[in-house]
PDB file of C-alpha atoms in Angstrom:
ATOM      1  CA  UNK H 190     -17.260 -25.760   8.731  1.00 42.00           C
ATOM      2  CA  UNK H 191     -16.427 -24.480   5.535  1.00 44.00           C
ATOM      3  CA  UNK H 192     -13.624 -21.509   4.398  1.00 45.00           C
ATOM      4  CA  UNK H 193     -13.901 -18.798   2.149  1.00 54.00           C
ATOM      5  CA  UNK H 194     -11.283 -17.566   0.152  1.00 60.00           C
ATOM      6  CA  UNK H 195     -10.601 -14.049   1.473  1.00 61.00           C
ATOM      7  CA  UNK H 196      -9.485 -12.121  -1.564  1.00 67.00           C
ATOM      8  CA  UNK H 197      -7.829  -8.501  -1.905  1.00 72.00           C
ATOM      9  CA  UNK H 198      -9.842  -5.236  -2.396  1.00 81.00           C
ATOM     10  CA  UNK H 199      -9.253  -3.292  -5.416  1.00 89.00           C
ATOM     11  CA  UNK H 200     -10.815  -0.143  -6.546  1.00 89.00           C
ATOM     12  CA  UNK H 201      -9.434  -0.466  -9.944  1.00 95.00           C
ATOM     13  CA  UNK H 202      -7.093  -2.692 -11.991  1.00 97.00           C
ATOM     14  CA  UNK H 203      -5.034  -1.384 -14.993  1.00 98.00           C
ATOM     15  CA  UNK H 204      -3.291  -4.296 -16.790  1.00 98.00           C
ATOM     16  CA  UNK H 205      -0.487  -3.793 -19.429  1.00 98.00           C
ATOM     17  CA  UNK H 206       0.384  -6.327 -21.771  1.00 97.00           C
ATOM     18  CA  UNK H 207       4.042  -6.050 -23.454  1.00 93.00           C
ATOM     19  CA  UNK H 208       4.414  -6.912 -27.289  1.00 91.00           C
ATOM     20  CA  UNK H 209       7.068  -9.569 -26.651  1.00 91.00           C
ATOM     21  CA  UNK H 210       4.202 -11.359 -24.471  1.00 95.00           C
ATOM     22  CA  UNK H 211       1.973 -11.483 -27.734  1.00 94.00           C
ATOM     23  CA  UNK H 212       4.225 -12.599 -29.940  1.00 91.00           C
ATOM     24  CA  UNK H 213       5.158 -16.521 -30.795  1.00 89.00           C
ATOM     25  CA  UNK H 214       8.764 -17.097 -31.796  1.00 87.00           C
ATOM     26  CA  UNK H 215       8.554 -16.480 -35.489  1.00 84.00           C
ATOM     27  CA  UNK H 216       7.325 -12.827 -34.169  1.00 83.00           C
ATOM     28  CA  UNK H 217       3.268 -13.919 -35.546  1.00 87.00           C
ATOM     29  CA  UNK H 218       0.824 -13.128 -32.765  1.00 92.00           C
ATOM     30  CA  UNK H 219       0.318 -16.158 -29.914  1.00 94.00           C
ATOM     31  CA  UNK H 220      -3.209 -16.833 -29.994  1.00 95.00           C
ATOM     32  CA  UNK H 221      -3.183 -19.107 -27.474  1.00 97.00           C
ATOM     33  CA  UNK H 222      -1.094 -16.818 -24.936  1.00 97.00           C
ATOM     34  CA  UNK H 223      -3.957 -14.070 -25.912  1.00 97.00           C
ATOM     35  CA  UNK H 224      -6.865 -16.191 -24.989  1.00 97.00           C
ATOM     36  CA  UNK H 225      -4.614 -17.256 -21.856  1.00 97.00           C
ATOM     37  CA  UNK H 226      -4.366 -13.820 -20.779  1.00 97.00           C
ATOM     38  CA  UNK H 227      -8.191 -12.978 -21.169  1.00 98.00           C
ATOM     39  CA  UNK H 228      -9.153 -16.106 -19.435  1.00 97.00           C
ATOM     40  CA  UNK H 229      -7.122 -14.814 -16.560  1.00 97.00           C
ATOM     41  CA  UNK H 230      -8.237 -11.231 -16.868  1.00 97.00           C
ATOM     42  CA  UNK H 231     -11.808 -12.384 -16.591  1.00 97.00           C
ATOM     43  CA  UNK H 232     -11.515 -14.697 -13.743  1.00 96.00           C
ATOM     44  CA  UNK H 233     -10.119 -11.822 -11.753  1.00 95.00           C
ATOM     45  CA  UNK H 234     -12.822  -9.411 -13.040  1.00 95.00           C
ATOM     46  CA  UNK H 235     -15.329 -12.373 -11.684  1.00 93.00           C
ATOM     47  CA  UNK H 236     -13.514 -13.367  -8.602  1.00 93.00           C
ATOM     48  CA  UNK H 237     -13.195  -9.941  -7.315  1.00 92.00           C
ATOM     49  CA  UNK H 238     -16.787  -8.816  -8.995  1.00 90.00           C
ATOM     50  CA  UNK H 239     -14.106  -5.848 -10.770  1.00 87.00           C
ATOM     51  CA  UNK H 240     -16.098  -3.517 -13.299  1.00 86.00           C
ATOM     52  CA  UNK H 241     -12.935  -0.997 -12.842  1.00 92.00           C
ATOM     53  CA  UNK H 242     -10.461  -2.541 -15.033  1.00 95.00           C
ATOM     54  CA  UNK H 243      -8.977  -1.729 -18.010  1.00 97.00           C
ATOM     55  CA  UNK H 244      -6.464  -3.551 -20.561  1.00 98.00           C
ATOM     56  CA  UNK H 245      -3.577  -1.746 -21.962  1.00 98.00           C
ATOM     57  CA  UNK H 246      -2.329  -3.936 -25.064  1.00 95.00           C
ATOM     58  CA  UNK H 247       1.096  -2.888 -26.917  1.00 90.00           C
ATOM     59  CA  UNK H 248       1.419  -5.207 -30.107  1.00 89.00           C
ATOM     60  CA  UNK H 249      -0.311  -3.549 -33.271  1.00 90.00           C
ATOM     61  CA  UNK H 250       2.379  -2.196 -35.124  1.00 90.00           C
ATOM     62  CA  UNK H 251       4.069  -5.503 -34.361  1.00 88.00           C
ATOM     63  CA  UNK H 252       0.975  -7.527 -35.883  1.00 90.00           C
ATOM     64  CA  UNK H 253       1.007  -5.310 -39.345  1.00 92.00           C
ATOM     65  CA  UNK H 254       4.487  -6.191 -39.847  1.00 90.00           C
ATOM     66  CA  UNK H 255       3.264  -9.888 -39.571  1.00 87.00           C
ATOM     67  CA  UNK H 256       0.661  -8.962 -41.990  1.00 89.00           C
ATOM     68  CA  UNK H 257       2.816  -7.541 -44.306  1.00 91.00           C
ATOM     69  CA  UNK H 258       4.910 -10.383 -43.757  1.00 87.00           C
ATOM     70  CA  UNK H 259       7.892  -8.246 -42.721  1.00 85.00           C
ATOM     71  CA  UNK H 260      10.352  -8.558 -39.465  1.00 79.00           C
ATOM     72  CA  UNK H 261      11.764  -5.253 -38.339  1.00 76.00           C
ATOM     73  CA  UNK H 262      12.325  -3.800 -34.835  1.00 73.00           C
ATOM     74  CA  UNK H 263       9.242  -0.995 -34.272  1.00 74.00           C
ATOM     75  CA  UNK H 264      12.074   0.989 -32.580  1.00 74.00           C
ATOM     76  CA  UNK H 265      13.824   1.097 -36.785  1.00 81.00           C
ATOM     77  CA  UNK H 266      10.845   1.892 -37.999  1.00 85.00           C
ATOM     78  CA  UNK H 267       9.802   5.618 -39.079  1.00 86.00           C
ATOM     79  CA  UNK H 268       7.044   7.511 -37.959  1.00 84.00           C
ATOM     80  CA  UNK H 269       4.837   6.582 -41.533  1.00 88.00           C
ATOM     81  CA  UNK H 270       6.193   3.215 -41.197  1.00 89.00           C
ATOM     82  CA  UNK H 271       4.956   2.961 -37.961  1.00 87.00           C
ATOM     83  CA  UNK H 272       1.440   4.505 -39.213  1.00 88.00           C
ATOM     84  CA  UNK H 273       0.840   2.821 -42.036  1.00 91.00           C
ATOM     85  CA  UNK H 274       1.583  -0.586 -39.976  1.00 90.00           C
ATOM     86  CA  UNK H 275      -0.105   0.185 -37.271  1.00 90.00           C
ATOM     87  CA  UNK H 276      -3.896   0.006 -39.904  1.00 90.00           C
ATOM     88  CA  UNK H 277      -2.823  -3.273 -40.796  1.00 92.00           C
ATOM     89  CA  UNK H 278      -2.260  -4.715 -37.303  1.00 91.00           C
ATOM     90  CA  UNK H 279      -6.272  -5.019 -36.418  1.00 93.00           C
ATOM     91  CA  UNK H 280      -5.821  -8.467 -35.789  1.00 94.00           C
ATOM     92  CA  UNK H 281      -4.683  -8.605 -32.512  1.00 95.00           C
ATOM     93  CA  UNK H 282      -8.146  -6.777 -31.272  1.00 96.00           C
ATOM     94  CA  UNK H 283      -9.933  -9.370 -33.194  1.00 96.00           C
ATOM     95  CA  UNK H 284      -8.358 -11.909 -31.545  1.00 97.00           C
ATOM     96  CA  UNK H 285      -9.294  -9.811 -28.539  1.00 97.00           C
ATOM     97  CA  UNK H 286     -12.668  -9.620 -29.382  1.00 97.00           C
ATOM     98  CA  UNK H 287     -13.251 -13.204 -30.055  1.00 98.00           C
ATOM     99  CA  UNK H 288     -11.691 -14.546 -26.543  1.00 98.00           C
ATOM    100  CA  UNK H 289     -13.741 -11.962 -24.531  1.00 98.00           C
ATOM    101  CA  UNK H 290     -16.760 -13.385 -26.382  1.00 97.00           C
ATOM    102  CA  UNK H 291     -15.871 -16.697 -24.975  1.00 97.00           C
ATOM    103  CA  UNK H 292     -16.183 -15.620 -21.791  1.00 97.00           C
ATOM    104  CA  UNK H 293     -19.650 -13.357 -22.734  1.00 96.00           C
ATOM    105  CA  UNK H 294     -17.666  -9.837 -22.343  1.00 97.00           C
ATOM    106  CA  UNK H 295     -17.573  -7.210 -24.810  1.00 96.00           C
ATOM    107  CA  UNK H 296     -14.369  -5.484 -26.149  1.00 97.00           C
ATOM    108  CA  UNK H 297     -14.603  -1.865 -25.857  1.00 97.00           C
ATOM    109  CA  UNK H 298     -12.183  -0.805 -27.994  1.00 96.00           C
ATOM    110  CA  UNK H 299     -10.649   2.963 -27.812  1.00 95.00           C
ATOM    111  CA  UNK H 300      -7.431   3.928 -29.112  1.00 94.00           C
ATOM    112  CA  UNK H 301      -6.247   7.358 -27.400  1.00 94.00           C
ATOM    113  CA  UNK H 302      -3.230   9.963 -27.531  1.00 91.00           C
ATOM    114  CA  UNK H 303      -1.653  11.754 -24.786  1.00 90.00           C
ATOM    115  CA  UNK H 304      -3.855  14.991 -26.040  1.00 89.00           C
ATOM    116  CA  UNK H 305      -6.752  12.933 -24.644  1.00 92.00           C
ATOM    117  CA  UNK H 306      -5.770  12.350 -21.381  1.00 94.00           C
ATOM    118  CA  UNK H 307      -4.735  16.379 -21.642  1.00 91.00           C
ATOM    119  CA  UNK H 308      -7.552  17.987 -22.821  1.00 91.00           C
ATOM    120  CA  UNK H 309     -10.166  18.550 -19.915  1.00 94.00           C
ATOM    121  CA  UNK H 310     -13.178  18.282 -22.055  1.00 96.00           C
ATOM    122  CA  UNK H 311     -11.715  14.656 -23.943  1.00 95.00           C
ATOM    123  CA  UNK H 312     -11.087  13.654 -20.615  1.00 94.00           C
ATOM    124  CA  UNK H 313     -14.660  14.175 -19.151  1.00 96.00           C
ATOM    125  CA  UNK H 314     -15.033  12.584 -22.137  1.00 96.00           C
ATOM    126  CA  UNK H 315     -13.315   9.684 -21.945  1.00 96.00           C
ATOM    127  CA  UNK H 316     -14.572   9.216 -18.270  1.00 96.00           C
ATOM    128  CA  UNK H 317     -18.314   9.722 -18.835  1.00 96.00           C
ATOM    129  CA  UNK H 318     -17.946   6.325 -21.780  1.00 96.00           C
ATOM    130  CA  UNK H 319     -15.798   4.401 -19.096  1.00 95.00           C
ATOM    131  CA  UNK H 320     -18.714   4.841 -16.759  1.00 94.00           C
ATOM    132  CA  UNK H 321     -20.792   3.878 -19.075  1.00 96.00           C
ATOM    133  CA  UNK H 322     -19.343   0.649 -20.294  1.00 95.00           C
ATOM    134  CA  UNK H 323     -18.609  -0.427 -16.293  1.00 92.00           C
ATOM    135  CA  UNK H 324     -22.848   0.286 -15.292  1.00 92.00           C
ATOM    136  CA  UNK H 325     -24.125  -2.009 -18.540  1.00 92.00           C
ATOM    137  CA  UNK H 326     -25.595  -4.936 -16.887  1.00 88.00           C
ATOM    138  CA  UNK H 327     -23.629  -7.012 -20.110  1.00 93.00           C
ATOM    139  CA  UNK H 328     -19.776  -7.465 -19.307  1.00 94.00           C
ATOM    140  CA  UNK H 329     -17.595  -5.107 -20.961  1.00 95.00           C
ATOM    141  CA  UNK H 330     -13.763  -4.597 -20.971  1.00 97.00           C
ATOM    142  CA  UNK H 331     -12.161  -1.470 -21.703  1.00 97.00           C
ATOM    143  CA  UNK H 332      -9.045  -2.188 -24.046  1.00 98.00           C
ATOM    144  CA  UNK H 333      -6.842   0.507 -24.605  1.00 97.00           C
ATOM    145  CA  UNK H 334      -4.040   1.417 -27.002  1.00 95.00           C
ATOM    146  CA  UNK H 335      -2.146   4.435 -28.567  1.00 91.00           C
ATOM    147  CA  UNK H 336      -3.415   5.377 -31.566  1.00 89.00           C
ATOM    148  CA  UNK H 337      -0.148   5.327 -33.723  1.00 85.00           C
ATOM    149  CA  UNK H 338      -1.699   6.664 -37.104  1.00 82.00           C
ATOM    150  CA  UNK H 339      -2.199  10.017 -35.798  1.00 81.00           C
ATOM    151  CA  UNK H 340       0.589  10.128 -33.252  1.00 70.00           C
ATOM    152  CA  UNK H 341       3.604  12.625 -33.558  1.00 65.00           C
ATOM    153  CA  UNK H 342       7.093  12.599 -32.312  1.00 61.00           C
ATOM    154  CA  UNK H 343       6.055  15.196 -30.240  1.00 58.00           C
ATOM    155  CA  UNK H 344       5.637  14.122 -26.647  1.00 53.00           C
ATOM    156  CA  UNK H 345       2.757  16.668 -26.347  1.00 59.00           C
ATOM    157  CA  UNK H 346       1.001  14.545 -28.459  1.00 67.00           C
ATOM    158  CA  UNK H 347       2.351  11.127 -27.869  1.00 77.00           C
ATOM    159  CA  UNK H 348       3.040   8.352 -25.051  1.00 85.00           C
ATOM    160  CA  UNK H 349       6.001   6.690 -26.773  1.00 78.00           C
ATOM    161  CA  UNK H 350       5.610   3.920 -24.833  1.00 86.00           C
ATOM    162  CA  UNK H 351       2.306   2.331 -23.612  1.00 92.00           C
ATOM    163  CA  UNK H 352       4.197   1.969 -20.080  1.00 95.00           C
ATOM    164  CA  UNK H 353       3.049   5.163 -20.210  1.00 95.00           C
ATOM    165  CA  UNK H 354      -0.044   4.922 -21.569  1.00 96.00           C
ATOM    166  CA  UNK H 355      -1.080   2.557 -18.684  1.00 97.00           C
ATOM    167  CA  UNK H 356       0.078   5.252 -16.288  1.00 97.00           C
ATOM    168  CA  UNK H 357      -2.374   7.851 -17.781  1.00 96.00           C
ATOM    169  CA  UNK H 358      -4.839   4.991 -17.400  1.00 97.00           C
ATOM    170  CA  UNK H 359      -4.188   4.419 -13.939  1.00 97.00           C
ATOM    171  CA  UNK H 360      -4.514   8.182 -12.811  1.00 97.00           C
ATOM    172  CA  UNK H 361      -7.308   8.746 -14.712  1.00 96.00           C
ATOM    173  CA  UNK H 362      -9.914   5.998 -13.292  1.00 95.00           C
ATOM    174  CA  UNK H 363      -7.962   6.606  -9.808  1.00 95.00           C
ATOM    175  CA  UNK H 364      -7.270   2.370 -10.060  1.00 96.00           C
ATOM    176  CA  UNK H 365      -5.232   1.155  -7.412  1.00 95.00           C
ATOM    177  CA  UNK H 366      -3.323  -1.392  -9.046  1.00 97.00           C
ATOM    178  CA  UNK H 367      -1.132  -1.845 -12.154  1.00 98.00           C
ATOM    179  CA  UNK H 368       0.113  -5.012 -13.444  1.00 98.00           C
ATOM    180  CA  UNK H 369       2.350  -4.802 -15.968  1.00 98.00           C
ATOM    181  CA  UNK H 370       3.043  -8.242 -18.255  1.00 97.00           C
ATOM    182  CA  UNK H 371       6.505  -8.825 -19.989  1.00 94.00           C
ATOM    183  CA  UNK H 372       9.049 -11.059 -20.701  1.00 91.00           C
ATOM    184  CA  UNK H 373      11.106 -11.580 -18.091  1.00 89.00           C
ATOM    185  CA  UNK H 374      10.309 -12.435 -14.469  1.00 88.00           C
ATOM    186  CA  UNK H 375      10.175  -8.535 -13.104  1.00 90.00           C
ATOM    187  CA  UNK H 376      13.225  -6.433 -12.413  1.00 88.00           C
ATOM    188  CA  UNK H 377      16.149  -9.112 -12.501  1.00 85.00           C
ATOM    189  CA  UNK H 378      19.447  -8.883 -11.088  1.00 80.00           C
ATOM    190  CA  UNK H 379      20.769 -10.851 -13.925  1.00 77.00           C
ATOM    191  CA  UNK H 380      18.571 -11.667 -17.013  1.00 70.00           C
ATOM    192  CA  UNK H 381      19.925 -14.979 -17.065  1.00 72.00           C
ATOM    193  CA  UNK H 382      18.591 -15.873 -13.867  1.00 73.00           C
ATOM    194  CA  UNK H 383      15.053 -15.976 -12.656  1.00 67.00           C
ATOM    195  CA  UNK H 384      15.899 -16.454  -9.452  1.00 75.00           C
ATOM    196  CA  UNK H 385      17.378 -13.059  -9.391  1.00 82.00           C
ATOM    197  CA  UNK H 386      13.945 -11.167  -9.300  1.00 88.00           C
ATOM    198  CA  UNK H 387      13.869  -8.356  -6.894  1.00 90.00           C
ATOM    199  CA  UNK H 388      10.667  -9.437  -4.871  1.00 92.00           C
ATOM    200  CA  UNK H 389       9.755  -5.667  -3.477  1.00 92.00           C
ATOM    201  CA  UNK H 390      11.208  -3.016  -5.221  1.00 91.00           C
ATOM    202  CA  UNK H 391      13.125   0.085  -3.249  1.00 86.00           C
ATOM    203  CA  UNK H 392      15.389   3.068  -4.026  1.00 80.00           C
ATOM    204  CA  UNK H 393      18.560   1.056  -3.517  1.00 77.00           C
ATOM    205  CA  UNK H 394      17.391  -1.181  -6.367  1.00 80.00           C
ATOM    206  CA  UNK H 395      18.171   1.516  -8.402  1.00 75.00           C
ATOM    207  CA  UNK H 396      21.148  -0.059  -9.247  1.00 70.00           C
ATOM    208  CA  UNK H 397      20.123  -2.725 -10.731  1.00 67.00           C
ATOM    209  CA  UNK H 398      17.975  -1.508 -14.097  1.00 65.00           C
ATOM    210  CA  UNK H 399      19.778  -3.419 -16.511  1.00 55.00           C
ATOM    211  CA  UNK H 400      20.763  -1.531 -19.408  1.00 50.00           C
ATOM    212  CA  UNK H 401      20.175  -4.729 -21.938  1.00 44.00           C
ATOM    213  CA  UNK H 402      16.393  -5.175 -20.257  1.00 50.00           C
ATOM    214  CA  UNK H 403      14.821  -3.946 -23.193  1.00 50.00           C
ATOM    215  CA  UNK H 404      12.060  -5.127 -25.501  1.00 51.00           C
ATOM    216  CA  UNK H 405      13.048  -7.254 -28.228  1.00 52.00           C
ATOM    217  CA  UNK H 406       9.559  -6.228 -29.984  1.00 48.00           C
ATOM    218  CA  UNK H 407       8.296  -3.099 -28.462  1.00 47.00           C
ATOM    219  CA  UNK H 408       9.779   0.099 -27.465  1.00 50.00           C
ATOM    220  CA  UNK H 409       9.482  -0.091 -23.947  1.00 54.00           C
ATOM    221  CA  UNK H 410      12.388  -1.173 -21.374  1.00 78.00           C
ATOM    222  CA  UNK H 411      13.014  -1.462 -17.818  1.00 85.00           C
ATOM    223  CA  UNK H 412      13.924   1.839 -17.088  1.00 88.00           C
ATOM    224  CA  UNK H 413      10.796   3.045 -18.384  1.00 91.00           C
ATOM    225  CA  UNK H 414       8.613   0.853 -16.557  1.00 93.00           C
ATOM    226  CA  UNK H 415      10.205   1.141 -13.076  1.00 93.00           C
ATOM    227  CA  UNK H 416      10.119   5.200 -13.622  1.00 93.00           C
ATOM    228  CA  UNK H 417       6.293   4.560 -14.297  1.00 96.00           C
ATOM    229  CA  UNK H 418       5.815   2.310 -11.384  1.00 96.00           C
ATOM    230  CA  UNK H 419       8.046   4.661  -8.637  1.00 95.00           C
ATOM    231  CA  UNK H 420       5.606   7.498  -9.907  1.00 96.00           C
ATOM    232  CA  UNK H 421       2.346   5.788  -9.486  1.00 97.00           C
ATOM    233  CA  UNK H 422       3.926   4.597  -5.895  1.00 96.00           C
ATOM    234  CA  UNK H 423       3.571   7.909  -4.831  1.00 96.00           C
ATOM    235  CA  UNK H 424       0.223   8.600  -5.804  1.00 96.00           C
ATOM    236  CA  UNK H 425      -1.023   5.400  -3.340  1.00 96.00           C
ATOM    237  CA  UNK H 426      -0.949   2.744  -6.387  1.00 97.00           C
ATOM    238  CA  UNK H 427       0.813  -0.848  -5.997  1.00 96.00           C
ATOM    239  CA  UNK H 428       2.162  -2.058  -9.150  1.00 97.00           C
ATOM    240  CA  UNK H 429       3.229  -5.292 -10.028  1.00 97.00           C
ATOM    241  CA  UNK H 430       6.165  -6.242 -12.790  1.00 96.00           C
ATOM    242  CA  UNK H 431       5.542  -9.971 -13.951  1.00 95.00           C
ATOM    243  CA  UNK H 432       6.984 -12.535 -16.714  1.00 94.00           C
ATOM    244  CA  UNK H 433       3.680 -12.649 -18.822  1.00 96.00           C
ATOM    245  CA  UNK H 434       5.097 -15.729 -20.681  1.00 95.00           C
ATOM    246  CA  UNK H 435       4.202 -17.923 -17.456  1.00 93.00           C
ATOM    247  CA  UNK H 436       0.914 -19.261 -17.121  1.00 93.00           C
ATOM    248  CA  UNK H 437      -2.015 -18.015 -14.529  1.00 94.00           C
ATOM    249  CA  UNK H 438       1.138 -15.814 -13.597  1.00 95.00           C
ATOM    250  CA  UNK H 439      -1.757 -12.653 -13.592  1.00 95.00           C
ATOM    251  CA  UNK H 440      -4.308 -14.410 -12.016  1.00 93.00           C
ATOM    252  CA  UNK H 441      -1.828 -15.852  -9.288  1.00 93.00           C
ATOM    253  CA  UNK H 442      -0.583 -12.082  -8.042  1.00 95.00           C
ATOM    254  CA  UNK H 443      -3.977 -10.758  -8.144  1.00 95.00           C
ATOM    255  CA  UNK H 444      -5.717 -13.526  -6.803  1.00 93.00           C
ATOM    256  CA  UNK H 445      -3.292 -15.359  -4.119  1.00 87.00           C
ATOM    257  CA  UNK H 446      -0.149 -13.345  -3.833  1.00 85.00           C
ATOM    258  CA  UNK H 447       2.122 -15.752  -2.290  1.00 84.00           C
ATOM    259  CA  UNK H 448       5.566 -16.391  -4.162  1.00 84.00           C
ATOM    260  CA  UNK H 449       7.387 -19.594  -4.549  1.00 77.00           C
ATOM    261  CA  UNK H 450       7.936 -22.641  -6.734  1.00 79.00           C
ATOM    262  CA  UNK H 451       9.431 -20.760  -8.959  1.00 76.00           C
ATOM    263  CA  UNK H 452       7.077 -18.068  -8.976  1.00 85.00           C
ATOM    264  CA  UNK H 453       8.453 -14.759  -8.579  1.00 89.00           C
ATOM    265  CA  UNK H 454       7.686 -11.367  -9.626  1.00 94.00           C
ATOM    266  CA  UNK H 455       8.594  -7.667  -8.613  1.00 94.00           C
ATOM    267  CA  UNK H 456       6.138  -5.478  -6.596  1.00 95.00           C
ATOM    268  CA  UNK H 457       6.284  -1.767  -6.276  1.00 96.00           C
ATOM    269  CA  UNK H 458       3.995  -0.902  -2.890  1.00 95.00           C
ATOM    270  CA  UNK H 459       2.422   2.762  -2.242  1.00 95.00           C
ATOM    271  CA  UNK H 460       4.917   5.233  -0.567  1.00 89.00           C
ATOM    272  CA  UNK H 461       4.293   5.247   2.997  1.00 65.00           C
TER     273      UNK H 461
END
């Protein structure tokens, strides 16, 4: 007799890569973490026969400051700073590009603003080229980023914070899952320790949100993301919080679900 893998049902997948994932230690983009992450993005998209699935990618400003050879925090920088670093960052989709190709996927490249997701018609839009991309009979992922050179400070305009962005993302295609990769192993007790992960995240956790949680290299934190994920919780979608750093961690929660040697991350399931 032989056994079949039984895997979860998704409707859609939104995944959210962090800019301290991307980056090596000298704060140049990890190639080889990139390429990891696509090879476990497209297993899943195989394994679960997914056309629903989108990749939200933080990083670009990040990636122009490598390119101008400069190290500053993207949370310093100005507005035109921000801009002007943001053109020179183009890298990281290339790199995006080519490790898709590996795998014989397309990168479908879109960078949006909150307007978009706003504006009835630019969502119908947005929806109608989605739906187009997922019905080619030729493998396409949808990779999606804010598009900093014509963002404002105005939150009309403008996510902030591609926590964010991936929320948008998630209530527009209705997905049913978010996974969002960073640097530590979830929502920690104490940074220090991994074995401090909160395994299923509740009100009472509240308390725990560590005020020095946030991104070395992006502009996002831990406040922000648990805010996103106790939203989308209420709208029926599970969210995951994971280390990105570790390998086949995405893969792993999607996949086979089951924590332990030294695998942990925090979930965030649908209100009852």
């Amino acid at each position: 007799m032989t056994s079949s893998i039984v895997h979860p049902q998704y409707r859609g997948i939104v995944v959210k890569v962090g800019t301290d994932v991307l980056l090596t230690k000298n704060h140049t983009l990890n190639k080889k973490r990139i390429r990891h992450i696509i090879e476990q993005i497209m297993r899943v998209k195989r394994e679960l026969r997914m056309r629903h699935f989108i990749l939200v990618t933080s990083g670009k400003v990040t990636a122009g400051l490598a390119a101008y050879g400069r190290r500053r925090p993207p949370q310093k920088l100005t507005l035109p700073e921000k801009q002007k670093y943001a053109t020179a960052g183009n890298e990281l989709y290339e790199i995006i590009r080519h490790s898709l190709l590996e795998h014989k996927c397309r990168a479908n490249i879109t960078e949006v603003t909150r307007k978009n997701f706003r504006d009835i018609v630019e969502r119908d839009n947005m929806l109608q080229a989605m739906r187009s991309i997922n019905e080619d009979e030729k493998d396409g992922l949808i990779v999606m980023n804010e598009n900093d050179f014509v963002a404002t400070e105005e939150l009309d305009y403008s996510f902030g914070d591609n926590d964010r962005l991936a929320e948008a993302a998630v209530m527009l295609t209705r997905a049913d899952v978010l996974a969002i990769l960073t640097s530590t192993h979830g929502i920690q007790r104490d940074l220090k320790s991994p074995i401090s992960t909160i395994e299923i995240y509740t009100e009472d956790c509240d308390q725990f949100i560590l005020k020095d949680a946030q991104s070395k290299n992006g502009v996002g934190g831990a406040d922000v993301k648990v805010d996103v994920c106790k939203r989308l919780a209420k709208e029926g979608v599970t969210s995951h919080i994971m280390n990105g750093t570790t390998d086949g961690i995405l893969s792993h929660v999607l996949l086979d679900g089951r924590r332990g040697n030294g695998i942990n991350w925090t979930t965030f399931p649908p209100d009852a």
